[in-house]
């Protein structure tokens, strides 16, 4: 006779498994499991098998195990998981790429009917068209203020109707109508809420960032540091080139306005003393710009002109 383990034995086994996973894996996805069935969860486990483990359980039990394991090992980073264990959540321990695992989890979504009392996760819009229902069902549509007409012995919806808004509770009339129309508006699956990686916790949106996004954000941060440094005259590595240029401009302005001079200012003073030199300096630039079209025209002139074909060459004479 097989002896069933007691509740205490199950708790001990669960605690041992959770502690083992915490020691073995450094990456954890915290996922919401609302309205996810056991068969669906089993399929997710199969899909992630190999480099990931899905662990569900009571929040109080998980918090207690994590807290005791953190005290036992001295790794206080585990405590960052405790505030995340709220609601119907589970843990996915993985050694794979976090973005790939997140995308794999998102594949296992199952369509579900609108049940009475559920909070709608999205807007539900009933499209126009033939419903296939007989005219006796028109009262149903009238209660929900849905414009209809009778077409070939069936009820037809004239315009699209927003039946349920996101965040609203599904009523009995709405649920019954969607069931009659065969519409399963909602889809449920594990939703990644947070990501734990070696003690750091961040939003799953971070996984969608590309290298270009990171470079853009870094450049924006450097620009802000540079602007702040210049505004408060505080030297930083980002602002140093701008400070040197501004200092050079200030010294050059003093040199131009006074008799003081230095090698870099001599040429500027020379140009200011004789403005005609500006035109001389600009002439080579203009010459280079115009050289290309002139050369192209010269090459065009060198090409031999095509010989005109005579009547004989064309195989006939105009006077034949």
Tab-separated table of C-alpha atoms in Angstrom:
chain	number	residue	atom	x	y	z
A	1	UNK	CA	0.000	0.000	0.000
A	2	UNK	CA	1.369	3.408	-1.051
A	3	UNK	CA	1.562	5.872	1.812
A	4	UNK	CA	0.500	9.370	0.778
A	5	UNK	CA	2.860	12.110	1.991
A	6	UNK	CA	1.437	14.408	4.640
A	7	UNK	CA	1.083	18.169	4.251
A	8	UNK	CA	4.212	18.666	6.335
A	9	UNK	CA	6.197	16.331	4.057
A	10	UNK	CA	4.942	18.178	0.982
A	11	UNK	CA	6.022	21.510	2.466
A	12	UNK	CA	9.472	20.157	3.277
A	13	UNK	CA	9.866	18.761	-0.245
A	14	UNK	CA	8.671	22.046	-1.791
A	15	UNK	CA	11.085	24.051	0.362
A	16	UNK	CA	13.987	21.798	-0.628
A	17	UNK	CA	13.111	22.090	-4.338
A	18	UNK	CA	12.816	25.888	-4.220
A	19	UNK	CA	16.137	26.250	-2.380
A	20	UNK	CA	17.821	23.932	-4.866
A	21	UNK	CA	16.533	26.000	-7.800
A	22	UNK	CA	17.672	29.247	-6.160
A	23	UNK	CA	21.195	27.839	-5.850
A	24	UNK	CA	21.258	26.393	-9.366
A	25	UNK	CA	19.714	29.265	-11.365
A	26	UNK	CA	20.624	32.956	-11.375
A	27	UNK	CA	17.837	34.105	-13.732
A	28	UNK	CA	14.173	34.048	-12.753
A	29	UNK	CA	11.047	35.306	-14.509
A	30	UNK	CA	8.140	36.276	-12.247
A	31	UNK	CA	4.947	35.508	-14.181
A	32	UNK	CA	1.237	36.114	-13.599
A	33	UNK	CA	-0.894	32.984	-13.995
A	34	UNK	CA	-4.453	34.343	-13.896
A	35	UNK	CA	-6.967	32.175	-15.768
A	36	UNK	CA	-4.266	29.702	-16.853
A	37	UNK	CA	-5.495	26.088	-16.797
A	38	UNK	CA	-3.533	23.016	-15.746
A	39	UNK	CA	-3.324	21.618	-19.313
A	40	UNK	CA	-2.047	24.948	-20.598
A	41	UNK	CA	0.541	25.098	-17.826
A	42	UNK	CA	1.649	21.558	-18.663
A	43	UNK	CA	2.197	22.555	-22.294
A	44	UNK	CA	4.291	25.528	-21.177
A	45	UNK	CA	6.426	23.218	-19.016
A	46	UNK	CA	6.985	20.931	-22.006
A	47	UNK	CA	7.886	23.849	-24.255
A	48	UNK	CA	10.465	25.185	-21.777
A	49	UNK	CA	11.888	21.795	-20.863
A	50	UNK	CA	15.661	21.636	-21.172
A	51	UNK	CA	16.917	24.919	-19.792
A	52	UNK	CA	13.966	26.232	-17.758
A	53	UNK	CA	11.824	25.070	-14.825
A	54	UNK	CA	8.359	26.393	-13.942
A	55	UNK	CA	7.516	26.443	-10.236
A	56	UNK	CA	4.115	27.413	-8.874
A	57	UNK	CA	3.062	27.604	-5.239
A	58	UNK	CA	1.516	29.620	-2.453
A	59	UNK	CA	3.050	33.046	-2.009
A	60	UNK	CA	3.408	32.661	1.770
A	61	UNK	CA	5.297	29.398	1.352
A	62	UNK	CA	7.590	30.829	-1.327
A	63	UNK	CA	8.314	33.943	0.742
A	64	UNK	CA	9.116	31.860	3.827
A	65	UNK	CA	11.457	29.536	1.905
A	66	UNK	CA	13.254	32.430	0.194
A	67	UNK	CA	13.667	34.339	3.457
A	68	UNK	CA	15.065	31.309	5.306
A	69	UNK	CA	17.372	30.401	2.405
A	70	UNK	CA	18.710	33.974	2.267
A	71	UNK	CA	19.519	33.824	5.998
A	72	UNK	CA	21.104	30.384	5.636
A	73	UNK	CA	23.323	31.242	2.663
A	74	UNK	CA	23.929	34.903	3.523
A	75	UNK	CA	22.843	35.910	0.008
A	76	UNK	CA	20.580	38.875	0.689
A	77	UNK	CA	19.913	39.342	-3.038
A	78	UNK	CA	17.240	36.627	-2.818
A	79	UNK	CA	15.165	38.992	-0.673
A	80	UNK	CA	14.536	41.145	-3.771
A	81	UNK	CA	12.113	38.437	-4.921
A	82	UNK	CA	9.805	38.733	-1.903
A	83	UNK	CA	8.068	42.042	-2.860
A	84	UNK	CA	7.343	40.579	-6.305
A	85	UNK	CA	5.333	37.620	-4.972
A	86	UNK	CA	1.892	39.210	-4.971
A	87	UNK	CA	-1.242	37.824	-6.557
A	88	UNK	CA	-1.452	34.629	-8.561
A	89	UNK	CA	2.196	34.394	-9.643
A	90	UNK	CA	4.770	31.735	-10.379
A	91	UNK	CA	8.512	31.505	-10.986
A	92	UNK	CA	10.334	30.386	-14.129
A	93	UNK	CA	13.971	29.498	-13.406
A	94	UNK	CA	16.079	29.561	-16.573
A	95	UNK	CA	19.624	29.305	-17.863
A	96	UNK	CA	18.680	30.364	-21.375
A	97	UNK	CA	18.416	33.756	-23.030
A	98	UNK	CA	15.817	35.777	-21.141
A	99	UNK	CA	14.319	37.337	-24.266
A	100	UNK	CA	13.974	33.966	-26.008
A	101	UNK	CA	12.375	32.382	-22.942
A	102	UNK	CA	9.927	35.301	-22.660
A	103	UNK	CA	8.967	34.917	-26.318
A	104	UNK	CA	8.506	31.161	-25.861
A	105	UNK	CA	6.199	31.716	-22.889
A	106	UNK	CA	4.121	34.209	-24.898
A	107	UNK	CA	3.411	31.556	-27.559
A	108	UNK	CA	1.251	29.508	-25.212
A	109	UNK	CA	-1.844	31.688	-25.110
A	110	UNK	CA	-5.271	30.082	-25.294
A	111	UNK	CA	-8.499	31.758	-26.402
A	112	UNK	CA	-11.184	31.933	-23.740
A	113	UNK	CA	-14.852	32.944	-23.670
A	114	UNK	CA	-16.037	36.022	-21.813
A	115	UNK	CA	-17.302	34.690	-18.493
A	116	UNK	CA	-19.590	36.708	-16.229
A	117	UNK	CA	-17.705	38.725	-13.642
A	118	UNK	CA	-14.326	38.678	-15.403
A	119	UNK	CA	-12.375	41.911	-15.779
A	120	UNK	CA	-11.866	42.503	-19.488
A	121	UNK	CA	-8.132	42.665	-20.317
A	122	UNK	CA	-8.878	44.293	-23.694
A	123	UNK	CA	-11.639	46.173	-25.502
A	124	UNK	CA	-14.195	43.843	-27.063
A	125	UNK	CA	-15.667	45.010	-30.366
A	126	UNK	CA	-18.426	43.083	-32.146
A	127	UNK	CA	-17.823	43.361	-35.908
A	128	UNK	CA	-20.628	44.080	-38.407
A	129	UNK	CA	-22.002	41.256	-40.488
A	130	UNK	CA	-24.445	38.396	-40.549
A	131	UNK	CA	-24.782	36.653	-37.184
A	132	UNK	CA	-26.659	33.601	-38.412
A	133	UNK	CA	-29.264	34.080	-35.643
A	134	UNK	CA	-32.976	34.002	-36.385
A	135	UNK	CA	-35.123	37.168	-36.051
A	136	UNK	CA	-36.474	36.069	-32.656
A	137	UNK	CA	-33.083	36.988	-31.160
A	138	UNK	CA	-33.343	40.699	-31.980
A	139	UNK	CA	-34.423	41.532	-28.412
A	140	UNK	CA	-30.993	40.431	-27.274
A	141	UNK	CA	-29.340	43.044	-29.449
A	142	UNK	CA	-31.830	45.731	-28.463
A	143	UNK	CA	-30.949	45.335	-24.776
A	144	UNK	CA	-27.290	46.053	-25.626
A	145	UNK	CA	-28.154	48.912	-28.029
A	146	UNK	CA	-26.673	47.128	-31.022
A	147	UNK	CA	-28.151	48.308	-34.351
A	148	UNK	CA	-29.359	45.381	-36.465
A	149	UNK	CA	-31.502	44.554	-39.464
A	150	UNK	CA	-33.122	41.421	-40.818
A	151	UNK	CA	-31.410	40.160	-43.950
A	152	UNK	CA	-32.506	36.929	-45.641
A	153	UNK	CA	-34.185	35.635	-42.503
A	154	UNK	CA	-31.243	36.250	-40.158
A	155	UNK	CA	-30.082	39.073	-37.901
A	156	UNK	CA	-27.308	41.240	-39.304
A	157	UNK	CA	-25.274	43.757	-37.288
A	158	UNK	CA	-25.053	47.049	-39.165
A	159	UNK	CA	-22.050	48.786	-37.570
A	160	UNK	CA	-19.176	47.679	-35.301
A	161	UNK	CA	-20.077	48.010	-31.620
A	162	UNK	CA	-17.718	48.357	-28.651
A	163	UNK	CA	-19.399	45.864	-26.344
A	164	UNK	CA	-16.969	45.833	-23.413
A	165	UNK	CA	-14.223	48.296	-22.508
A	166	UNK	CA	-10.889	47.298	-21.035
A	167	UNK	CA	-11.077	47.091	-17.238
A	168	UNK	CA	-14.851	46.649	-17.094
A	169	UNK	CA	-16.589	43.595	-15.662
A	170	UNK	CA	-18.260	41.276	-18.144
A	171	UNK	CA	-22.048	41.292	-17.621
A	172	UNK	CA	-24.416	38.401	-18.151
A	173	UNK	CA	-25.941	39.917	-21.308
A	174	UNK	CA	-22.557	40.570	-22.901
A	175	UNK	CA	-21.312	37.078	-22.043
A	176	UNK	CA	-24.461	35.450	-23.443
A	177	UNK	CA	-24.294	37.457	-26.688
A	178	UNK	CA	-20.615	36.627	-27.283
A	179	UNK	CA	-21.370	32.964	-26.622
A	180	UNK	CA	-24.231	33.013	-29.161
A	181	UNK	CA	-21.954	34.632	-31.743
A	182	UNK	CA	-19.181	32.152	-31.020
A	183	UNK	CA	-16.703	34.909	-30.173
A	184	UNK	CA	-13.872	34.079	-27.735
A	185	UNK	CA	-12.490	37.585	-27.213
A	186	UNK	CA	-9.912	36.930	-24.521
A	187	UNK	CA	-6.661	34.986	-24.547
A	188	UNK	CA	-4.831	33.934	-21.436
A	189	UNK	CA	-1.331	32.737	-20.706
A	190	UNK	CA	1.623	33.357	-18.421
A	191	UNK	CA	2.514	37.052	-18.442
A	192	UNK	CA	6.035	38.092	-17.437
A	193	UNK	CA	5.777	40.783	-14.750
A	194	UNK	CA	9.390	41.159	-13.615
A	195	UNK	CA	12.835	39.768	-14.335
A	196	UNK	CA	15.380	38.750	-11.675
A	197	UNK	CA	18.980	38.438	-12.844
A	198	UNK	CA	21.806	37.901	-10.327
A	199	UNK	CA	20.095	39.982	-7.660
A	200	UNK	CA	18.919	42.756	-10.008
A	201	UNK	CA	15.207	43.218	-10.699
A	202	UNK	CA	13.935	45.014	-13.789
A	203	UNK	CA	10.913	45.309	-16.065
A	204	UNK	CA	10.524	42.840	-18.968
A	205	UNK	CA	10.419	45.807	-21.386
A	206	UNK	CA	14.191	46.047	-20.902
A	207	UNK	CA	14.563	42.764	-22.804
A	208	UNK	CA	13.163	44.445	-25.939
A	209	UNK	CA	15.919	47.064	-26.051
A	210	UNK	CA	18.352	46.762	-28.956
A	211	UNK	CA	21.961	47.968	-29.195
A	212	UNK	CA	20.781	51.025	-31.139
A	213	UNK	CA	18.340	51.874	-28.322
A	214	UNK	CA	21.125	51.603	-25.736
A	215	UNK	CA	23.460	53.785	-27.805
A	216	UNK	CA	20.717	56.380	-28.255
A	217	UNK	CA	19.959	56.468	-24.522
A	218	UNK	CA	23.670	56.664	-23.671
A	219	UNK	CA	24.180	59.551	-26.105
A	220	UNK	CA	21.150	61.331	-24.625
A	221	UNK	CA	22.577	60.893	-21.128
A	222	UNK	CA	25.985	62.251	-22.201
A	223	UNK	CA	24.274	65.277	-23.774
A	224	UNK	CA	22.389	65.995	-20.542
A	225	UNK	CA	25.573	65.674	-18.449
A	226	UNK	CA	27.397	67.982	-20.866
A	227	UNK	CA	24.631	70.609	-20.785
A	228	UNK	CA	24.445	70.536	-16.977
A	229	UNK	CA	28.238	70.745	-16.623
A	230	UNK	CA	28.412	73.757	-18.934
A	231	UNK	CA	25.507	75.466	-17.174
A	232	UNK	CA	27.063	75.204	-13.697
A	233	UNK	CA	30.707	75.426	-14.885
A	234	UNK	CA	31.547	72.041	-13.375
A	235	UNK	CA	34.271	70.167	-15.297
A	236	UNK	CA	33.428	66.665	-16.507
A	237	UNK	CA	34.928	64.430	-19.174
A	238	UNK	CA	31.902	64.935	-21.430
A	239	UNK	CA	32.042	68.732	-21.149
A	240	UNK	CA	35.834	69.125	-21.345
A	241	UNK	CA	36.061	69.556	-25.179
A	242	UNK	CA	33.338	72.213	-25.110
A	243	UNK	CA	35.035	74.016	-22.193
A	244	UNK	CA	38.365	74.105	-24.044
A	245	UNK	CA	36.696	75.477	-27.179
A	246	UNK	CA	34.820	78.124	-25.166
A	247	UNK	CA	38.028	79.095	-23.331
A	248	UNK	CA	39.835	79.420	-26.654
A	249	UNK	CA	37.055	81.648	-27.999
A	250	UNK	CA	37.235	83.872	-24.904
A	251	UNK	CA	41.027	84.251	-25.092
A	252	UNK	CA	40.797	84.879	-28.837
A	253	UNK	CA	38.206	87.614	-28.232
A	254	UNK	CA	40.544	89.288	-25.723
A	255	UNK	CA	43.451	89.050	-28.169
A	256	UNK	CA	41.414	90.582	-30.989
A	257	UNK	CA	40.196	93.449	-28.787
A	258	UNK	CA	43.641	94.246	-27.295
A	259	UNK	CA	47.301	94.347	-28.301
A	260	UNK	CA	47.893	90.956	-26.653
A	261	UNK	CA	48.483	88.132	-29.098
A	262	UNK	CA	49.547	84.509	-29.378
A	263	UNK	CA	50.345	82.288	-32.405
A	264	UNK	CA	46.807	80.990	-32.872
A	265	UNK	CA	45.421	84.549	-32.795
A	266	UNK	CA	47.947	86.066	-35.245
A	267	UNK	CA	46.270	84.579	-38.319
A	268	UNK	CA	42.828	85.703	-37.164
A	269	UNK	CA	44.133	89.246	-36.670
A	270	UNK	CA	45.758	89.120	-40.097
A	271	UNK	CA	42.427	88.247	-41.766
A	272	UNK	CA	40.571	90.913	-39.791
A	273	UNK	CA	43.159	93.519	-40.768
A	274	UNK	CA	42.826	92.648	-44.474
A	275	UNK	CA	39.311	91.313	-45.259
A	276	UNK	CA	40.284	90.676	-48.902
A	277	UNK	CA	42.153	87.596	-47.717
A	278	UNK	CA	38.810	85.990	-46.926
A	279	UNK	CA	38.002	86.045	-50.647
A	280	UNK	CA	41.416	84.605	-51.518
A	281	UNK	CA	40.914	81.760	-49.018
A	282	UNK	CA	37.427	81.038	-50.365
A	283	UNK	CA	38.553	80.978	-54.020
A	284	UNK	CA	40.215	77.499	-53.965
A	285	UNK	CA	37.091	76.039	-52.398
A	286	UNK	CA	34.899	77.505	-55.120
A	287	UNK	CA	37.378	76.329	-57.766
A	288	UNK	CA	37.283	72.776	-56.442
A	289	UNK	CA	33.490	72.855	-56.434
A	290	UNK	CA	33.332	73.987	-60.052
A	291	UNK	CA	36.133	71.770	-61.324
A	292	UNK	CA	34.004	68.649	-61.505
A	293	UNK	CA	31.312	70.060	-63.854
A	294	UNK	CA	33.985	71.666	-66.098
A	295	UNK	CA	35.912	68.407	-66.345
A	296	UNK	CA	32.731	66.519	-67.153
A	297	UNK	CA	31.895	69.006	-69.920
A	298	UNK	CA	35.405	68.682	-71.349
A	299	UNK	CA	35.152	64.913	-71.441
A	300	UNK	CA	31.798	65.205	-73.178
A	301	UNK	CA	33.325	67.401	-75.892
A	302	UNK	CA	36.143	64.886	-76.513
A	303	UNK	CA	33.686	62.096	-77.338
A	304	UNK	CA	33.453	61.514	-81.137
A	305	UNK	CA	30.131	62.374	-82.679
A	306	UNK	CA	28.217	59.388	-84.102
A	307	UNK	CA	28.363	59.187	-87.873
A	308	UNK	CA	25.121	59.809	-89.700
A	309	UNK	CA	23.867	56.809	-91.627
A	310	UNK	CA	23.442	57.260	-95.357
A	311	UNK	CA	20.547	55.966	-97.350
A	312	UNK	CA	22.808	53.254	-98.732
A	313	UNK	CA	23.744	52.139	-95.250
A	314	UNK	CA	20.072	51.730	-94.435
A	315	UNK	CA	19.637	49.380	-97.344
A	316	UNK	CA	17.457	51.583	-99.565
A	317	UNK	CA	17.381	54.908	-101.370
A	318	UNK	CA	14.835	57.604	-100.979
A	319	UNK	CA	14.767	57.924	-104.794
A	320	UNK	CA	14.265	54.218	-105.527
